[in-house]
Coordinates of N, CA, C and O in Angstrom, one line a residue:
X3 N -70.0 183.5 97.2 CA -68.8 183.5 96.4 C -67.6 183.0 97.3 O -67.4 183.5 98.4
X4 N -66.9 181.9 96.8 CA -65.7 181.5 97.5 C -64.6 182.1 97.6 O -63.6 181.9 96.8
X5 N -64.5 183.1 98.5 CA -62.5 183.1 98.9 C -61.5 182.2 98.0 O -61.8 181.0 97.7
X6 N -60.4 182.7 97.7 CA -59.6 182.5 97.4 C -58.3 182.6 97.8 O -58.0 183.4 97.0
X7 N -57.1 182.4 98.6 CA -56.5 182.0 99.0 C -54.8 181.3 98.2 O -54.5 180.3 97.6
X8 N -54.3 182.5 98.5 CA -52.7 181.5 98.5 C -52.2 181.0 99.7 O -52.5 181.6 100.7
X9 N -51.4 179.7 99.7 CA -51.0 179.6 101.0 C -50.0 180.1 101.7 O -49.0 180.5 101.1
X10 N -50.2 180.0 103.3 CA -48.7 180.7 103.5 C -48.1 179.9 104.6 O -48.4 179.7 105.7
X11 N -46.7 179.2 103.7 CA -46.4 178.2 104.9 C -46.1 178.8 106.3 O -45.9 180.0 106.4
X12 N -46.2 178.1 107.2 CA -46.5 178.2 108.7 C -45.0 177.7 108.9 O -44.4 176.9 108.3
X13 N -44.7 178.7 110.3 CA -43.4 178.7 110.9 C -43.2 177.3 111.6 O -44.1 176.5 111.8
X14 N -42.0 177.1 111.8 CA -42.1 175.8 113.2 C -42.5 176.1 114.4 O -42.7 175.2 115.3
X15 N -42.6 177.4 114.4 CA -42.9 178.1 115.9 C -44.5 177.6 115.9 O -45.0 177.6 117.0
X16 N -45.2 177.3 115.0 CA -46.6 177.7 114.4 C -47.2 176.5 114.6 O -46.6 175.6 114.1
X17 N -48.4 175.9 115.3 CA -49.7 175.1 115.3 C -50.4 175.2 114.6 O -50.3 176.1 113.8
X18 N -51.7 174.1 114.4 CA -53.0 174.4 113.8 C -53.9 173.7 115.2 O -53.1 173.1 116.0
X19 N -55.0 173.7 115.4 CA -55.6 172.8 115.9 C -57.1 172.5 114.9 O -57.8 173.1 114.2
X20 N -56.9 171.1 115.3 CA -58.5 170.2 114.8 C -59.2 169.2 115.8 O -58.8 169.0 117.0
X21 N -60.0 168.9 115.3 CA -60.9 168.8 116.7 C -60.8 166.9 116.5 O -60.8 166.3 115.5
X22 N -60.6 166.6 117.7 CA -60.0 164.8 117.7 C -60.4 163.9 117.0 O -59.7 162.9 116.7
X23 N -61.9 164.5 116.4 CA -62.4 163.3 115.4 C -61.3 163.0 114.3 O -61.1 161.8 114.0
X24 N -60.8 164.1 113.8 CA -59.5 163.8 113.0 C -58.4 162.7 113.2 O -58.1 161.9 112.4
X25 N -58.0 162.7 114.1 CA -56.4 162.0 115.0 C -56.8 160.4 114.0 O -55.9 159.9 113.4
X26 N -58.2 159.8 114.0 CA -58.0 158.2 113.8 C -57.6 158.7 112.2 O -56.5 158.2 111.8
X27 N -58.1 159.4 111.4 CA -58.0 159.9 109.8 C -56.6 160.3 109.4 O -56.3 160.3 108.3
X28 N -55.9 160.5 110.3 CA -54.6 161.8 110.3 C -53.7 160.2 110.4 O -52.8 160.0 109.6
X29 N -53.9 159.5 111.1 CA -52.7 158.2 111.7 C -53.2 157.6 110.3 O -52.8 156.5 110.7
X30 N -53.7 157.3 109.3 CA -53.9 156.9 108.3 C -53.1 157.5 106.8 O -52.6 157.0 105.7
X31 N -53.1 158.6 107.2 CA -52.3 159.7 105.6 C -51.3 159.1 105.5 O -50.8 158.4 106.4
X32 N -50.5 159.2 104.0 CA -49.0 159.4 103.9 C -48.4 160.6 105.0 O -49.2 161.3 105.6
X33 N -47.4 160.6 104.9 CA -46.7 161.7 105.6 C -46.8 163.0 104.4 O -46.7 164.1 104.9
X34 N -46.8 162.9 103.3 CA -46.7 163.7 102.7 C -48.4 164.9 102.5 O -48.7 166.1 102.5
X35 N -49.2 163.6 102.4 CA -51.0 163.9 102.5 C -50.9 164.7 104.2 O -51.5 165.8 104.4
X36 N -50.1 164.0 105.1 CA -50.3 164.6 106.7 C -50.4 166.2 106.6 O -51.2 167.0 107.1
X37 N -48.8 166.3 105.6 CA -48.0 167.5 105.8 C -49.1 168.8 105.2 O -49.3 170.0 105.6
X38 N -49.6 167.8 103.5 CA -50.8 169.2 103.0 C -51.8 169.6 104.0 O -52.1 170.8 104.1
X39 N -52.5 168.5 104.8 CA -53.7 168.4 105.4 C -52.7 169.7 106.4 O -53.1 170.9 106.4
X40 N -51.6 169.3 107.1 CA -51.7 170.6 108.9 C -51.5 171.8 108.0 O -52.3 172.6 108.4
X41 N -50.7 172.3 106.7 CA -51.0 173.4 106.2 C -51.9 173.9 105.7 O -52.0 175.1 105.7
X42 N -52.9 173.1 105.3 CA -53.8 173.5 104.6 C -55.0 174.2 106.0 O -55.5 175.3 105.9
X43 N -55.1 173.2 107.2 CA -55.8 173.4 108.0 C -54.9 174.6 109.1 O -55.4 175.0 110.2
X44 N -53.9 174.9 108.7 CA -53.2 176.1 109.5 C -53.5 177.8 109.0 O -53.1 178.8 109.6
X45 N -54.4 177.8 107.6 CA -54.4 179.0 107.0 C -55.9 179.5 107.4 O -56.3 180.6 107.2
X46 N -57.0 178.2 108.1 CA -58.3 178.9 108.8 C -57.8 179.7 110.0 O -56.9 179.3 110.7
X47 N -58.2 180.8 110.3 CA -58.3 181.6 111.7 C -59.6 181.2 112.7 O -60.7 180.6 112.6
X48 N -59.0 181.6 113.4 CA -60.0 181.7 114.6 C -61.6 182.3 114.4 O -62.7 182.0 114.9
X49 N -61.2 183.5 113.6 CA -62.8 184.5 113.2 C -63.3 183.6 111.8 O -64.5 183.9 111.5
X50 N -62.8 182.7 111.2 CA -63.3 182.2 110.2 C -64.6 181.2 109.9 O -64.8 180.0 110.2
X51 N -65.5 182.1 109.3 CA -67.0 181.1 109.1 C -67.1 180.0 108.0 O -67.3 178.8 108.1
X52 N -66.8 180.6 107.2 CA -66.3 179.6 105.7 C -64.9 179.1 105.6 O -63.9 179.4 106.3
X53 N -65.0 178.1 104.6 CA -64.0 177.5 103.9 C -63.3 178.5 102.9 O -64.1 179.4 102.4
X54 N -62.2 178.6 102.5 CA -61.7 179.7 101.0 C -61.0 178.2 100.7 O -60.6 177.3 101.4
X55 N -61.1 178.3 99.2 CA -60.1 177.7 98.2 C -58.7 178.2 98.7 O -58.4 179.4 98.9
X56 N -57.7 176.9 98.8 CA -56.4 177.4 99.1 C -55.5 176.8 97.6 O -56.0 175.8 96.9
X57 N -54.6 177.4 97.2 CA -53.8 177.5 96.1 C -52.6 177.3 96.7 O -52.0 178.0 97.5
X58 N -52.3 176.0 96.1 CA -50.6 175.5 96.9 C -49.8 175.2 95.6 O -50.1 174.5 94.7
X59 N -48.9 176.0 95.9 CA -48.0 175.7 94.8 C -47.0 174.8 94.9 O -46.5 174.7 96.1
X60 N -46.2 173.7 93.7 CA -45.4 173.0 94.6 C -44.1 173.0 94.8 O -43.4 172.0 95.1
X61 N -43.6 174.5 94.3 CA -42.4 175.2 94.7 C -42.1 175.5 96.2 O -41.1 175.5 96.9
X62 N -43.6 175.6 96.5 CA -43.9 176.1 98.2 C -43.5 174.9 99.0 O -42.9 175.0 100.1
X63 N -44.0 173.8 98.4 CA -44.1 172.9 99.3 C -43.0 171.3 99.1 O -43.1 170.1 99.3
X64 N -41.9 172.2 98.6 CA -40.5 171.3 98.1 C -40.3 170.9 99.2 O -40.4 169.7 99.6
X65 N -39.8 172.0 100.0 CA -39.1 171.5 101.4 C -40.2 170.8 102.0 O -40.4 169.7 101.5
X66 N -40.8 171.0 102.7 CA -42.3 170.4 103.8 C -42.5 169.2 103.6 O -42.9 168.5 104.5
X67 N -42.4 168.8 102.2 CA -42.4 167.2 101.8 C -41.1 166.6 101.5 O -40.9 165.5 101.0
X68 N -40.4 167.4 101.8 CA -38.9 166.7 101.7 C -38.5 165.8 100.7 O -38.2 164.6 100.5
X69 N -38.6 167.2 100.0 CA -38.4 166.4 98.4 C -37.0 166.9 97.7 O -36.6 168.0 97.5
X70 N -36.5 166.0 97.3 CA -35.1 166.0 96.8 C -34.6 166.3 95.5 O -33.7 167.0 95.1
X71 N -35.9 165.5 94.6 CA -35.8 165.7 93.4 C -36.9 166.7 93.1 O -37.7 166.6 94.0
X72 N -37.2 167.6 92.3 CA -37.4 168.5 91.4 C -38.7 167.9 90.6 O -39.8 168.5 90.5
X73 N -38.3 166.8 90.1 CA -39.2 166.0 89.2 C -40.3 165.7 90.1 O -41.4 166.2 90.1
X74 N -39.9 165.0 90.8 CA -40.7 164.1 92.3 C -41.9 165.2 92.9 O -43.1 165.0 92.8
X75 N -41.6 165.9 93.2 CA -42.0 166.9 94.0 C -43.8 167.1 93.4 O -44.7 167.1 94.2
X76 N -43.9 167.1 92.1 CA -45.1 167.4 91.0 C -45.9 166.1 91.1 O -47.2 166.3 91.0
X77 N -45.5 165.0 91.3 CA -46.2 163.5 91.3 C -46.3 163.7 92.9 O -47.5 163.5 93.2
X78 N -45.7 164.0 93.7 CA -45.8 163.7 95.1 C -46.9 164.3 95.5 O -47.7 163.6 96.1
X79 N -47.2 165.6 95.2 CA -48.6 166.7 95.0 C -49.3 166.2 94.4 O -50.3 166.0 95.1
X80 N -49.5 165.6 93.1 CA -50.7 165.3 92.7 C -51.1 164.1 93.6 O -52.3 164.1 93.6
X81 N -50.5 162.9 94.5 CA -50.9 161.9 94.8 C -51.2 162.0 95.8 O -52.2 161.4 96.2
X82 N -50.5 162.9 97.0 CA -51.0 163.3 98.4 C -52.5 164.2 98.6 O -53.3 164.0 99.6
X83 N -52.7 165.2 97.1 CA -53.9 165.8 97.2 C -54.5 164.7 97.0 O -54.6 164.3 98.1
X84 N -55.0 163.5 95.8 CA -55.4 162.6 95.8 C -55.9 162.1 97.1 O -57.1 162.0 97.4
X85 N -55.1 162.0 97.7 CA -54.9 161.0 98.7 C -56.1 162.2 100.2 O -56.7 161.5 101.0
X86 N -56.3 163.2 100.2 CA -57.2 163.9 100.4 C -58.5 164.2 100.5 O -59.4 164.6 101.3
X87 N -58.2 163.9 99.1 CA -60.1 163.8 98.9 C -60.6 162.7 98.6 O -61.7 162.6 98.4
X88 N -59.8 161.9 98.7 CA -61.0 160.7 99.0 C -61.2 160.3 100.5 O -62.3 159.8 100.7
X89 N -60.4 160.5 101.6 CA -60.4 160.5 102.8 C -61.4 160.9 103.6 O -61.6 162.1 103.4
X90 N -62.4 160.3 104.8 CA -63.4 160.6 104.9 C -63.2 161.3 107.0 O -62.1 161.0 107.6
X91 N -64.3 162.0 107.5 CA -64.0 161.5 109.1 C -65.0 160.6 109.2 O -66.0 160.7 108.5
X92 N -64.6 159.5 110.4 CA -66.1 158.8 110.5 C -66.1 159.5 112.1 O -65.2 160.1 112.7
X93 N -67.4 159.2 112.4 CA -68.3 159.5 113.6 C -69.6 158.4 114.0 O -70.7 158.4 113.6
X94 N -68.9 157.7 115.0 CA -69.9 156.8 115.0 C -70.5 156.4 116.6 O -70.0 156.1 117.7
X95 N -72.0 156.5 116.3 CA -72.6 156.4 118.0 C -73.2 155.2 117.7 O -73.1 154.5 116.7
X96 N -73.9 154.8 119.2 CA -74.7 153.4 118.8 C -75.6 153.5 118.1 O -76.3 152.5 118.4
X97 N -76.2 154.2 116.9 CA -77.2 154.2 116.4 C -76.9 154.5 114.8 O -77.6 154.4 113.8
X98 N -75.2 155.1 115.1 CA -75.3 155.9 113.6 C -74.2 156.1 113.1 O -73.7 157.1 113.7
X99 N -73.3 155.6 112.2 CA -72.4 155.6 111.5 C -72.2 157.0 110.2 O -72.5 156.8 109.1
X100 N -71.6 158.3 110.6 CA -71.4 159.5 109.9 C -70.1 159.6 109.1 O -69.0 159.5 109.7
X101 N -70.2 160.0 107.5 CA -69.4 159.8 107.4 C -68.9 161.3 106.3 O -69.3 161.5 105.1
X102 N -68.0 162.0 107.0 CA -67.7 163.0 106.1 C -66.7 163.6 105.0 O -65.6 163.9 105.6
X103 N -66.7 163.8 103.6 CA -65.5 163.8 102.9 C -64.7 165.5 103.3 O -65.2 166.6 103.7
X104 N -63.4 164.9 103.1 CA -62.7 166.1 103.7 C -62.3 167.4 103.2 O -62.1 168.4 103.8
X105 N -62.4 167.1 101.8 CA -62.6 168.0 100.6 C -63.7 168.2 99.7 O -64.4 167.1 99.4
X106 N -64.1 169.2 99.2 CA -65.2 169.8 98.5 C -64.9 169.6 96.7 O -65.4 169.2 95.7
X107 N -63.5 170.1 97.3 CA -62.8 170.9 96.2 C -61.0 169.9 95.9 O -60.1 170.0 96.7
X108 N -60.9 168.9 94.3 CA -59.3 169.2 95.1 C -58.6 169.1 92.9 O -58.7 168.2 92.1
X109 N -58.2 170.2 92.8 CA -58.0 170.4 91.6 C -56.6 170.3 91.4 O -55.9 171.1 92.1
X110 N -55.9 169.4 90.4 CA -54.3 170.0 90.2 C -54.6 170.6 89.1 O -55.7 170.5 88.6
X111 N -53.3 171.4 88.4 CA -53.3 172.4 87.5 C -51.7 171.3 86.7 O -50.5 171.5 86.6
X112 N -52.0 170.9 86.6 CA -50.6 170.1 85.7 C -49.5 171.2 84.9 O -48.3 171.1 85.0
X113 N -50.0 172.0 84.4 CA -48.9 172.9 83.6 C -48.5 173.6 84.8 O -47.3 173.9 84.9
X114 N -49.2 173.9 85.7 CA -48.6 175.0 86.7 C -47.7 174.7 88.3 O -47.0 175.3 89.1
X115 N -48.3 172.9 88.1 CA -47.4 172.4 89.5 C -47.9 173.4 90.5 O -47.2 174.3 91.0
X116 N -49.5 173.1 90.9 CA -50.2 173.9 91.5 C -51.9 173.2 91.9 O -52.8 172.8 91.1
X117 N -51.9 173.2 93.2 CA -52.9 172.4 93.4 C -54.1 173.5 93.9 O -53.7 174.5 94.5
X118 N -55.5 173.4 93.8 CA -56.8 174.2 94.2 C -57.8 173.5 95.4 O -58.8 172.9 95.0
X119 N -57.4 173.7 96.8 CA -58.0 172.6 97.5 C -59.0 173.1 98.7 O -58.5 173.7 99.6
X120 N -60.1 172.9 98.6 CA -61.4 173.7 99.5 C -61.7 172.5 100.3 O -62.1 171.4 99.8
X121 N -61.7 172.8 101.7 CA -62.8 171.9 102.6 C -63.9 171.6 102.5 O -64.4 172.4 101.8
X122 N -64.6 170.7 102.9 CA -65.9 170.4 102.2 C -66.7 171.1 103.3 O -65.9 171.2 104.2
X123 N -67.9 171.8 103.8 CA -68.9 172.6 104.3 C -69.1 171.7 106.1 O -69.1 171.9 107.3
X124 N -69.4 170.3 105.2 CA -69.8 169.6 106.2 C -68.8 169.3 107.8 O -69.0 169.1 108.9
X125 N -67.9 169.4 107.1 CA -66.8 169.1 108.3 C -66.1 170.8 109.3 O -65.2 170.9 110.1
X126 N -66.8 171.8 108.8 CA -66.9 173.5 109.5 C -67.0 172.8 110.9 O -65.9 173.0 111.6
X127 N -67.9 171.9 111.7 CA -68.0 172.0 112.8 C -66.8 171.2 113.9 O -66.8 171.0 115.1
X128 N -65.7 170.7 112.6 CA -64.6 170.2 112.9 C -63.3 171.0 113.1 O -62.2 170.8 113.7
X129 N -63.6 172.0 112.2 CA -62.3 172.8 112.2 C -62.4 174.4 112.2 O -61.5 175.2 112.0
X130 N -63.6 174.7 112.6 CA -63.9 176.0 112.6 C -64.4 176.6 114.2 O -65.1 175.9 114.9
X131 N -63.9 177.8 114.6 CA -64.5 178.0 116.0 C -64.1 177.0 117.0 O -65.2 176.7 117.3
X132 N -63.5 176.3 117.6 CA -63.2 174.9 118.0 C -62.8 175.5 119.8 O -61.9 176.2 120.3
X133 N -64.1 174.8 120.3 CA -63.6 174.9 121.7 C -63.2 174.4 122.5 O -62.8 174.9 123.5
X134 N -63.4 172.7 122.1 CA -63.3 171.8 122.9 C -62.7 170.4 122.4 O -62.9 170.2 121.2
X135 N -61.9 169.4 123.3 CA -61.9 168.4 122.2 C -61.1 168.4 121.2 O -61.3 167.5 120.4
X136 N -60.3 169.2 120.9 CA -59.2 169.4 119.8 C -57.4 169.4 120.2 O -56.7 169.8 121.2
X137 N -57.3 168.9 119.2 CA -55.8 168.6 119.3 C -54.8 169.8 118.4 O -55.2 170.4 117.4
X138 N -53.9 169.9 118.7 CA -52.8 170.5 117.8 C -51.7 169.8 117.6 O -51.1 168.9 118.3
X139 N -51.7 170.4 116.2 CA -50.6 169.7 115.3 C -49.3 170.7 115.5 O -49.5 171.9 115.1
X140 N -48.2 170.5 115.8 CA -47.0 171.7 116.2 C -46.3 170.9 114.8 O -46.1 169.8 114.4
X141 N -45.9 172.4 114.2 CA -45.2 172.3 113.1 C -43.9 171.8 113.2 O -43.3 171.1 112.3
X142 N -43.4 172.1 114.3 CA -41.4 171.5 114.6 C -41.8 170.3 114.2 O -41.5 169.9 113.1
X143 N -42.4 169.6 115.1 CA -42.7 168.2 115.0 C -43.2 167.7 113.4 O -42.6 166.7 112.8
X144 N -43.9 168.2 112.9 CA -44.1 168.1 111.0 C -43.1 168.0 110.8 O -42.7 166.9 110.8
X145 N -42.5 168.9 110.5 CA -41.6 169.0 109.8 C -40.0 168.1 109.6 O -39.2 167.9 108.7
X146 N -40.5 167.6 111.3 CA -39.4 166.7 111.5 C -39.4 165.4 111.7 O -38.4 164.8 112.0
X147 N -40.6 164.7 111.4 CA -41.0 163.3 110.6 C -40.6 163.0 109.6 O -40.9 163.6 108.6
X148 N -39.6 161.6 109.4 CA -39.3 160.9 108.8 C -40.1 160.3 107.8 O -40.2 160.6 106.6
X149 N -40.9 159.3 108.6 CA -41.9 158.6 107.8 C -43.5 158.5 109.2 O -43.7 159.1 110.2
X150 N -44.3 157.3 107.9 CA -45.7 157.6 108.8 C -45.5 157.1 110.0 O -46.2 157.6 110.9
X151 N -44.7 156.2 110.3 CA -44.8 155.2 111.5 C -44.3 156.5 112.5 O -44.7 156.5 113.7
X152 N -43.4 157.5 112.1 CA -43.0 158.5 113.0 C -44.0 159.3 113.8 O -44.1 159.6 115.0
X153 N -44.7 159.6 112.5 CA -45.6 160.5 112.7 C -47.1 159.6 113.6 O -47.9 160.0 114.4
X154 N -47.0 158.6 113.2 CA -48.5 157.7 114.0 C -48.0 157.9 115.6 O -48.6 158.2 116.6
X155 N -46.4 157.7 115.4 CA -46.3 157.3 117.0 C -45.9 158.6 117.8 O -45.3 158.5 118.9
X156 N -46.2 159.8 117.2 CA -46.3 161.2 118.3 C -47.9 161.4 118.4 O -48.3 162.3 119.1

């Protein structure tokens, strides 16, 4: 049975880390897809074996996407989750081209302005337990991106 999960935005004081294969995937997002992806990947802990469904609402995430309008905010969510699950990591040796989707799970809720978004299993050995080889995402810095070219170039 899948966990379920509300999210809880993360401080500026607050990191996530993921493991580097991410970085070429991450320089690719909108800034808005960047911003779901470091929250979304900030609510795994350290003791965590599984994935839980996270439930983002997008009252929560007015500010974080730097959204002005009210209206905006509900299209901005549905296209950044969008923008999510189709997104893949690649991994590639001389022999073997891997390629994994980042989401399992990515549901909007239209009447509720509320999105339902689970990692997909395969990518655990990317973001779960992580000893080596990973980067952190510092929230000041999220938060305080303009646009993607900002964010590619930290």
């Amino acid at each position: 049975m899948v966990r379920k999960k509300k999210i809880q935005l993360p401080s500026r004081k607050d990191y996530t880390a993921v493991d580097n294969v991410f970085l070429g995937a991450i320089n690719n997002l909108s800034l808005p897809a960047y911003r779901i992806f470091a929250v979304l990947a900030s609510q795994i802990t350290r003791d965590d074996v599984e994935f839980s469904e996270y439930e983002i609402r997008a009252e929560e995430l007015e500010q974080l996407l730097d959204c002005k309008n009210k209206n905006q905010i509900y299209q901005m969510m549905k296209t950044a989750t969008n923008e999510l699950h189709e997104i893949k990591v690649q991994i590639e040796s001389e022999q073997i081209l891997q390629q994994y989707p980042w989401l399992t799970k990515s549901s909007y809720l239209k009447n509720e302005g509320t999105a339902i978004l689970q990692f997909h299993e395969d990518i655990k050995p990317f973001l779960l337990r992580l000893n080596r080889k990973f980067s952190k995402i510092w929230f000041s810095q999220t938060f305080e991106f303009k646009s993607k070219t900002a964010k590619n170039m930290y």
